[in-house]
Amino acid sequence: MEFFNLIFRLGVVLAIFSFIWGFIKIGLTILRGGMPLSAPMNIGIKTLQYLLLAEVTILFCTSDNGNYLAEAVTTGLILLMYFIGKMQNQRLKFMMVQFQGQGLTAPTAPNMKAEFAIIILAMTLFTFLVINPVFAENQVSNWFYTSIKDIESTPIFGFIFGIIGFFFSLSIIFRMVNSISMILSGKAFEKPSTKQTEEQSDKFDDFEEIN
């Protein structure tokens, strides 16, 4: 039961963090006059996002002072599945757009090496912060932590994000089970066919699309 409570809690935290981060990206786009971000800038912003998320999740681990180590390890695994899931979704979306837009301008392929490097960097930071949680506290991470707590404690927004967190948690659980089964079966190392891509893309929902 504690495991599922932790997943639900992280689902709410991830959803609210993504909600706040979405407004930050909108503000950045407005400041740029609506111009799309360049690929290097997108990579830099995503790196900052993932590093901040690693810090914020550590703050939520240390806030309850329960079984810290077990909670931190579980949180790290869930966070890793979350990052990998987002990378897989991005890759599948590109393949679908490329397939459906044949004859049109080819979409820009995601830099999967950079995406993978960002995940490694974020999880390395998370591991370091598990051992040294005091370094997770800074003005930016504390602001996100406080903002998430404030939004969560608001009756209306708390209820809304509670629902989002529930479905978000289900998507994380299914993603974990699917990833483990794919690794055990060896399918994770196979190149997906067009039919497989279409079937997997149909499984996307609004909760998996939170950035």
Tab-separated table of N, CA and C in Angstrom, residues 26-105:
chain	number	residue	atom	x	y	z
A	26	ILE	N	5.791	28.733	-21.814
A	26	ILE	CA	4.929	29.681	-22.527
A	26	ILE	C	5.474	31.095	-22.383
A	27	GLY	N	5.884	31.435	-21.158
A	27	GLY	CA	6.457	32.758	-20.923
A	27	GLY	C	7.720	32.980	-21.732
A	28	LEU	N	8.550	31.931	-21.833
A	28	LEU	CA	9.780	32.035	-22.614
A	28	LEU	C	9.469	32.230	-24.093
A	29	THR	N	8.445	31.536	-24.576
A	29	THR	CA	8.045	31.683	-25.978
A	29	THR	C	7.531	33.088	-26.258
A	30	ILE	N	6.763	33.634	-25.316
A	30	ILE	CA	6.245	34.999	-25.473
A	30	ILE	C	7.392	36.003	-25.516
A	31	LEU	N	8.376	35.810	-24.638
A	31	LEU	CA	9.529	36.713	-24.616
A	31	LEU	C	10.313	36.670	-25.925
A	32	ARG	N	10.249	35.533	-26.602
A	32	ARG	CA	10.945	35.389	-27.879
A	32	ARG	C	10.070	35.809	-29.055
A	33	GLY	N	8.919	36.398	-28.757
A	33	GLY	CA	8.036	36.862	-29.819
A	33	GLY	C	7.362	35.750	-30.584
A	34	GLY	N	7.177	34.605	-29.942
A	34	GLY	CA	6.524	33.479	-30.587
A	34	GLY	C	7.435	32.640	-31.461
A	35	MET	N	8.698	32.987	-31.529
A	35	MET	CA	9.637	32.218	-32.348
A	35	MET	C	9.922	30.864	-31.693
A	36	PRO	N	9.947	29.788	-32.484
A	36	PRO	CA	10.235	28.470	-31.916
A	36	PRO	C	11.660	28.400	-31.382
A	37	LEU	N	11.841	27.583	-30.375
A	37	LEU	CA	13.165	27.432	-29.777
A	37	LEU	C	14.058	26.592	-30.677
A	38	SER	N	15.324	26.927	-30.703
A	38	SER	CA	16.285	26.144	-31.477
A	38	SER	C	16.527	24.807	-30.785
A	39	ALA	N	17.075	23.850	-31.535
A	39	ALA	CA	17.343	22.523	-30.975
A	39	ALA	C	18.285	22.583	-29.771
A	40	PRO	N	19.402	23.317	-29.839
A	40	PRO	CA	20.283	23.406	-28.661
A	40	PRO	C	19.590	24.022	-27.450
A	41	MET	N	18.738	25.025	-27.690
A	41	MET	CA	18.027	25.656	-26.578
A	41	MET	C	17.013	24.698	-25.969
A	42	ASN	N	16.336	23.922	-26.815
A	42	ASN	CA	15.389	22.929	-26.314
A	42	ASN	C	16.092	21.897	-25.440
A	43	ILE	N	17.272	21.463	-25.886
A	43	ILE	CA	18.041	20.492	-25.110
A	43	ILE	C	18.483	21.098	-23.780
A	44	GLY	N	18.916	22.355	-23.815
A	44	GLY	CA	19.331	23.023	-22.587
A	44	GLY	C	18.188	23.180	-21.604
A	45	ILE	N	17.007	23.549	-22.110
A	45	ILE	CA	15.836	23.724	-21.251
A	45	ILE	C	15.400	22.392	-20.660
A	46	LYS	N	15.416	21.338	-21.487
A	46	LYS	CA	15.025	20.025	-20.980
A	46	LYS	C	16.020	19.531	-19.931
A	47	THR	N	17.300	19.799	-20.137
A	47	THR	CA	18.310	19.417	-19.145
A	47	THR	C	18.028	20.096	-17.810
A	48	LEU	N	17.755	21.388	-17.865
A	48	LEU	CA	17.430	22.130	-16.648
A	48	LEU	C	16.167	21.579	-15.995
A	49	GLN	N	15.159	21.257	-16.805
A	49	GLN	CA	13.907	20.709	-16.291
A	49	GLN	C	14.134	19.399	-15.547
A	50	TYR	N	14.896	18.488	-16.140
A	50	TYR	CA	15.116	17.179	-15.534
A	50	TYR	C	15.974	17.279	-14.272
A	51	LEU	N	16.970	18.166	-14.297
A	51	LEU	CA	17.808	18.342	-13.108
A	51	LEU	C	16.997	18.927	-11.958
A	52	LEU	N	16.144	19.893	-12.264
A	52	LEU	CA	15.275	20.471	-11.234
A	52	LEU	C	14.300	19.430	-10.700
A	53	LEU	N	13.791	18.601	-11.590
A	53	LEU	CA	12.853	17.568	-11.164
A	53	LEU	C	13.527	16.575	-10.230
A	54	ALA	N	14.793	16.261	-10.496
A	54	ALA	CA	15.547	15.375	-9.602
A	54	ALA	C	15.680	16.001	-8.220
A	55	GLU	N	15.955	17.297	-8.174
A	55	GLU	CA	16.090	17.992	-6.892
A	55	GLU	C	14.760	18.052	-6.146
A	56	VAL	N	13.698	18.385	-6.860
A	56	VAL	CA	12.389	18.547	-6.218
A	56	VAL	C	11.882	17.227	-5.656
A	57	THR	N	12.049	16.132	-6.403
A	57	THR	CA	11.587	14.836	-5.903
A	57	THR	C	12.352	14.425	-4.649
A	58	ILE	N	13.629	14.781	-4.575
A	58	ILE	CA	14.405	14.499	-3.363
A	58	ILE	C	13.838	15.277	-2.182
A	59	LEU	N	13.448	16.519	-2.406
A	59	LEU	CA	12.869	17.332	-1.331
A	59	LEU	C	11.598	16.693	-0.796
A	60	PHE	N	10.807	16.094	-1.675
A	60	PHE	CA	9.587	15.434	-1.220
A	60	PHE	C	9.901	14.122	-0.508
A	61	CYS	N	11.029	13.492	-0.865
A	61	CYS	CA	11.438	12.279	-0.151
A	61	CYS	C	11.854	12.599	1.277
A	62	THR	N	12.562	13.694	1.471
A	62	THR	CA	13.089	14.040	2.790
A	62	THR	C	12.060	14.748	3.661
A	63	SER	N	10.915	15.107	3.099
A	63	SER	CA	9.953	15.898	3.865
A	63	SER	C	9.199	15.077	4.897
A	64	ASP	N	8.997	13.772	4.615
A	64	ASP	CA	8.194	12.947	5.517
A	64	ASP	C	9.037	12.200	6.545
A	65	ASN	N	10.340	12.061	6.267
A	65	ASN	CA	11.259	11.399	7.208
A	65	ASN	C	10.797	9.992	7.591
A	66	GLY	N	10.311	9.248	6.613
A	66	GLY	CA	9.929	7.867	6.856
A	66	GLY	C	11.123	6.965	6.600
A	67	ASN	N	10.878	5.867	5.891
A	67	ASN	CA	11.969	4.988	5.488
A	67	ASN	C	12.644	5.629	4.283
A	68	TYR	N	13.569	6.509	4.547
A	68	TYR	CA	14.125	7.380	3.505
A	68	TYR	C	14.781	6.609	2.370
A	69	LEU	N	15.640	5.645	2.692
A	69	LEU	CA	16.398	4.946	1.661
A	69	LEU	C	15.474	4.181	0.717
A	70	ALA	N	14.545	3.406	1.286
A	70	ALA	CA	13.613	2.641	0.450
A	70	ALA	C	12.755	3.570	-0.396
A	71	GLU	N	12.322	4.670	0.207
A	71	GLU	CA	11.496	5.639	-0.515
A	71	GLU	C	12.289	6.302	-1.635
A	72	ALA	N	13.551	6.613	-1.363
A	72	ALA	CA	14.390	7.265	-2.372
A	72	ALA	C	14.673	6.334	-3.544
A	73	VAL	N	14.943	5.059	-3.248
A	73	VAL	CA	15.210	4.090	-4.314
A	73	VAL	C	13.976	3.911	-5.190
A	74	THR	N	12.813	3.762	-4.550
A	74	THR	CA	11.565	3.618	-5.301
A	74	THR	C	11.283	4.857	-6.135
A	75	THR	N	11.499	6.018	-5.537
A	75	THR	CA	11.301	7.278	-6.260
A	75	THR	C	12.224	7.362	-7.465
A	76	GLY	N	13.474	6.947	-7.289
A	76	GLY	CA	14.425	6.971	-8.394
A	76	GLY	C	14.002	6.072	-9.545
A	77	LEU	N	13.495	4.878	-9.221
A	77	LEU	CA	13.034	3.955	-10.259
A	77	LEU	C	11.839	4.530	-11.017
A	78	ILE	N	10.908	5.121	-10.271
A	78	ILE	CA	9.732	5.720	-10.908
A	78	ILE	C	10.142	6.899	-11.784
A	79	LEU	N	11.054	7.711	-11.273
A	79	LEU	CA	11.525	8.864	-12.041
A	79	LEU	C	12.231	8.411	-13.317
A	80	LEU	N	13.002	7.328	-13.228
A	80	LEU	CA	13.686	6.790	-14.398
A	80	LEU	C	12.679	6.303	-15.433
A	81	MET	N	11.642	5.584	-14.980
A	81	MET	CA	10.603	5.119	-15.888
A	81	MET	C	9.866	6.285	-16.530
A	82	TYR	N	9.685	7.347	-15.767
A	82	TYR	CA	9.027	8.546	-16.284
A	82	TYR	C	9.859	9.175	-17.400
A	83	PHE	N	11.156	9.309	-17.164
A	83	PHE	CA	12.054	9.886	-18.173
A	83	PHE	C	12.108	9.015	-19.427
A	84	ILE	N	12.258	7.698	-19.223
A	84	ILE	CA	12.339	6.783	-20.359
A	84	ILE	C	11.035	6.797	-21.147
A	85	GLY	N	9.919	6.843	-20.434
A	85	GLY	CA	8.619	6.883	-21.102
A	85	GLY	C	8.470	8.112	-21.975
A	86	LYS	N	8.914	9.256	-21.482
A	86	LYS	CA	8.833	10.488	-22.262
A	86	LYS	C	9.728	10.403	-23.497
A	87	MET	N	10.894	9.783	-23.358
A	87	MET	CA	11.795	9.628	-24.496
A	87	MET	C	11.181	8.694	-25.540
A	88	GLN	N	10.564	7.605	-25.081
A	88	GLN	CA	9.917	6.678	-26.000
A	88	GLN	C	8.750	7.345	-26.718
A	89	ASN	N	7.968	8.123	-25.991
A	89	ASN	CA	6.837	8.821	-26.605
A	89	ASN	C	7.305	9.783	-27.690
A	90	GLN	N	8.390	10.491	-27.407
A	90	GLN	CA	8.917	11.443	-28.381
A	90	GLN	C	9.372	10.724	-29.646
A	91	ARG	N	10.010	9.591	-29.476
A	91	ARG	CA	10.491	8.807	-30.625
A	91	ARG	C	9.323	8.261	-31.436
A	92	LEU	N	8.307	7.744	-30.746
A	92	LEU	CA	7.154	7.187	-31.441
A	92	LEU	C	6.356	8.266	-32.166
A	93	LYS	N	6.246	9.435	-31.547
A	93	LYS	CA	5.540	10.544	-32.197
A	93	LYS	C	6.240	10.941	-33.491
A	94	PHE	N	7.569	11.007	-33.445
A	94	PHE	CA	8.324	11.360	-34.643
A	94	PHE	C	8.084	10.338	-35.743
A	95	MET	N	8.091	9.057	-35.394
A	95	MET	CA	7.885	8.012	-36.386
A	95	MET	C	6.488	8.087	-36.983
A	96	MET	N	5.498	8.417	-36.147
A	96	MET	CA	4.128	8.531	-36.642
A	96	MET	C	3.982	9.732	-37.571
A	97	VAL	N	4.546	10.870	-37.180
A	97	VAL	CA	4.478	12.074	-38.023
A	97	VAL	C	5.198	11.826	-39.339
A	98	GLN	N	6.324	11.144	-39.274
A	98	GLN	CA	7.095	10.841	-40.476
A	98	GLN	C	6.308	9.922	-41.403
A	99	PHE	N	5.598	8.967	-40.826
A	99	PHE	CA	4.816	8.021	-41.625
A	99	PHE	C	3.578	8.688	-42.217
A	100	GLN	N	2.867	9.469	-41.407
A	100	GLN	CA	1.635	10.094	-41.864
A	100	GLN	C	1.892	11.281	-42.783
A	101	GLY	N	3.089	11.866	-42.708
A	101	GLY	CA	3.377	13.050	-43.508
A	101	GLY	C	4.277	12.774	-44.686
A	102	GLN	N	4.160	11.570	-45.265
A	102	GLN	CA	4.979	11.223	-46.418
A	102	GLN	C	4.681	12.173	-47.571
A	103	GLY	N	5.732	12.701	-48.189
A	103	GLY	CA	5.567	13.640	-49.282
A	103	GLY	C	5.610	15.075	-48.828
A	104	LEU	N	5.484	15.293	-47.527
A	104	LEU	CA	5.551	16.639	-46.975
A	104	LEU	C	6.956	16.897	-46.442
A	105	THR	N	7.145	18.069	-45.855
A	105	THR	CA	8.451	18.391	-45.284
A	105	THR	C	8.773	17.434	-44.141
